[in-house]
Amino acid sequence: MKTLTKDPLNLIIAGVGGQGNVMISLLIGKAFVRQGYFVTIGETYGASQRSGSVMSHLRISRESQYSPFIPNGRADIILGMEPVETLRILQQFGNSDVITITNSRLVYAVGMEYPSLDKVAEAIKGLSARLWLIDATDEAAKLGDPVFANMILIGTLIGSGILPLDKESLERILRESVPKEKLDANMLAFNKGMELANRG
Amino acid sequence: MAGIGIDAPGTTELLIGNEAIARGALEAGIGFAAAYPGTPSTEIMESLASVAKKMNFYAEWSVNEKVALESAAGASFAGIRAIAAMKQNGVSVASDFLANIVMSGIGAGLVLVCCDDPSAISSSNEQDTRNIAKWLDIPLLEPGTFQEAKDMTKWAFDLAEELDTICIIRSVTRIAHARGNVKLGELPRKEHKAHFDNICPVAPTLTKFIPYPSAWLHQQLHVKLDKAREVFESSPFNWYTGPEEAELLIITCGSCWLYSLEAVKTLNLENKVGILKLGTIWPLPQKLIEKHLSKSPKILVVEEIDPFLEGSIKEMIADLPPASPHPTFYGKHSGHINAYGELNPNMVIGATARIMDITYESRPAEYSKKAAEIPFTYMPLRIMTFCPGCPHRATFWAIKNALRLDGRDGFVTGDIGCYSMAIGPAGFFQERTMYCMGAGAGVANGLGKLAQFGFNQPVLAVCGDSTFFHATIPALINGVYNHSNFTLVILDNSATAMTGFQPHPGTGITAMGETTRVVDIEDLCHSLGVQVDVCDPFDLENATATLLKMIAENGGPRVVIMRRECELVRARREKKPLYKVHVDPDKCLGEACGCNRLCTSAFSCPGLIWDKDAGKAKIDEVICAGCGICADICPQEAIIKEAV
């Protein structure tokens, strides 16, 4: 079986309130706990329903429980639901080895001038050792609902092979977590994400 | 939430601290749970209520924290183990009862869980509950992990019974809302039998539950605390890791324990720095601490909010014989650890490195330089705002316009809830005072009595529907009684929305999902003889006109109820928007309009964006909730809403 590339492995999920950060971190966290790992998840919420910046810190270890805060500069993987949020996290938590997977769809901040995707993407690339830039929201819209962008990104995360988790372990957790009638649609999005990982 | 009721001892679940606390209460065999929602404590009751029916115990959302604690105490008096849960502000609300129940003792185990909010992430203050334990002589435990949150809560019920006094579990946001491994224990299977014992063994005219004579009972309480200290000396929730002789000893508790561990590990100081982790916080285990004080000439105290451990340990040292060790203390008084805001591993790494005189770099300097060069404009800040489709945005738009039309420099006094966002651009900066629950109406009472000093500014107090029941009713009655001149605007969105849509007395649903009598806000106000108008905030014209009319009235308080269900609740149920909204690019004149981009710069809905290339407003169809209010504010009628 594959093992963690580092212990603890530090993963940050970044996005905007309402994009499903908590759901993603819980799915991944549960999959690791089932395999006997210690998992700590720290969430910034409070503003989570209100279009604020949100992030989840996941810390995965074979040895012990870690705190819910990843120290500055110590993220191993960043999964971004929105490019500006991805860049914000990279600036504080990134380092020369960090692997980044990010959605390309901008979510505008109320009352602020917004930068172009090109500039943001270039900055993200400059701070990442490896980058997957995924049109998750657009791909999800093609599948019928932009809300599945987060499942596409989970698919890309698993498909990239950077975690010791396979499709089956995620699917098992998904089966327990989402209503039966929504499972197929979620799996469709997940598979799309895996496919995009191979292309990236 | 489902995780907390799993009857599979030995399995490991990924629970948030609040769920772990709830699970601990289940493993302790509680029969009664009461709470008022408040971040970061809410999920304790949410998860308990979700399993209460199935597991044959009672759970309620109480009208406020004082009643929650009193209800739980009632159950305890009749021999039923009971828990009350609240955030730090709630402990203040409940403190009057708390100061009395410590005098009497309890029936069955009674535990108060208080979730503090360092950095006031979801609060308006940083109150440290540990001080209340010291102030009122209450044993207090604080978990350092998710597993401990469960185990400690379970034990707290035994402890409360052994000592015959209420016990407190103090948790903080990074335990309460973080998630970690929790190995489940056994769920007890016993029948609860309630009976109130009318007889007091020592005085036949009293019961045990009358704190009289108080001074004697106060002395007895100190005996209980001495006993608690004795029990805590050998508690498994306190331990030391590190070398026998250390260059530095860290004394810590709660979430700070994991930060301290990480700091020592990150700096490779495992052989030089020891950590004494305390779980029994009040009264402190004096002998245990004294024993460890001799381990090192330097002590760093790592704790969140106030220097509680630091001060208490220094107090302890003052009583030691002169020959005892007198180490140098580092912490909040020395400035190594902040005496405000929450801590994190970075801060503990920083403080430890500074004391040990070593340098630490979190990442290569070259990378830091590159990261620092990213222009600030690439990362615009996101302000807190009302959700797309939120009725409060419409209400504050109406308030803003009504106050301006009135023209007498009127203003809004408020309190905490979703509507607090009106202190910022989300609510057009309308809320001008913001204090605790009910304080909007309370403060308005005073302002409304200042006419004799030449005061003629209209005063609008705002509160939510849940807040109205919690703490506003006495303020409104006071206004009626003392004839204070203000308008109370109740933003009734039919939920305790800020904390996640918990039901309240106005909703007709209980915590356990049963239907109950609706306490009608209008009826209640009518019974006080105040004038009441009900508006739909989405009818901006009527809402503004009604407010203007009410503001113009003089005399005692009058009430405007702005009634419109929380959009998140509506959308969840109806699964479709009210309208499909779009901008007609031919009608939108952009910068040339003269409206100064009213929709995107002033109305501040996340669903409205400015299309820089086209120079026109645009709807972000992924974000827009379809309330259609923006269609009513556009001077060119360029925003089109079509019924769905």
mmCIF file of N, CA and C in Angstrom, chain B residues 163 185 248 276 291 309 349 358 379 421 436:
data_model
loop_
_atom_site.group_PDB
_atom_site.id
_atom_site.type_symbol
_atom_site.label_atom_id
_atom_site.label_comp_id
_atom_site.label_asym_id
_atom_site.label_seq_id
_atom_site.Cartn_x
_atom_site.Cartn_y
_atom_site.Cartn_z
ATOM 1 N N LEU B 163 -18.033 15.406 44.128
ATOM 2 C CA LEU B 163 -17.786 16.652 44.872
ATOM 3 C C LEU B 163 -19.080 17.334 45.309
ATOM 4 N N GLY B 185 -16.498 5.024 23.365
ATOM 5 C CA GLY B 185 -16.635 4.127 24.514
ATOM 6 C C GLY B 185 -18.030 3.523 24.565
ATOM 7 N N LEU B 248 14.123 24.445 29.450
ATOM 8 C CA LEU B 248 12.901 25.251 29.484
ATOM 9 C C LEU B 248 11.720 24.322 29.745
ATOM 10 N N LEU B 276 4.635 20.454 30.485
ATOM 11 C CA LEU B 276 3.646 20.006 31.467
ATOM 12 C C LEU B 276 2.280 20.412 30.940
ATOM 13 N N LYS B 291 6.157 20.171 41.942
ATOM 14 C CA LYS B 291 7.140 19.135 41.604
ATOM 15 C C LYS B 291 7.849 19.475 40.285
ATOM 16 N N LEU B 309 -3.268 30.657 34.017
ATOM 17 C CA LEU B 309 -2.321 29.716 34.630
ATOM 18 C C LEU B 309 -1.125 30.493 35.174
ATOM 19 N N ILE B 349 6.163 28.559 18.345
ATOM 20 C CA ILE B 349 7.506 28.345 17.775
ATOM 21 C C ILE B 349 8.335 29.613 17.988
ATOM 22 N N ILE B 358 17.442 30.617 19.371
ATOM 23 C CA ILE B 358 17.751 29.943 18.106
ATOM 24 C C ILE B 358 16.953 30.623 16.989
ATOM 25 N N MET B 379 -4.918 39.873 -4.729
ATOM 26 C CA MET B 379 -5.655 39.140 -3.693
ATOM 27 C C MET B 379 -6.616 40.063 -2.953
ATOM 28 N N MET B 421 -23.841 42.342 10.554
ATOM 29 C CA MET B 421 -23.070 42.677 9.352
ATOM 30 C C MET B 421 -23.404 44.089 8.880
ATOM 31 N N CYS B 436 -24.130 43.178 23.258
ATOM 32 C CA CYS B 436 -24.617 41.818 23.475
ATOM 33 C C CYS B 436 -26.086 41.651 23.063
#
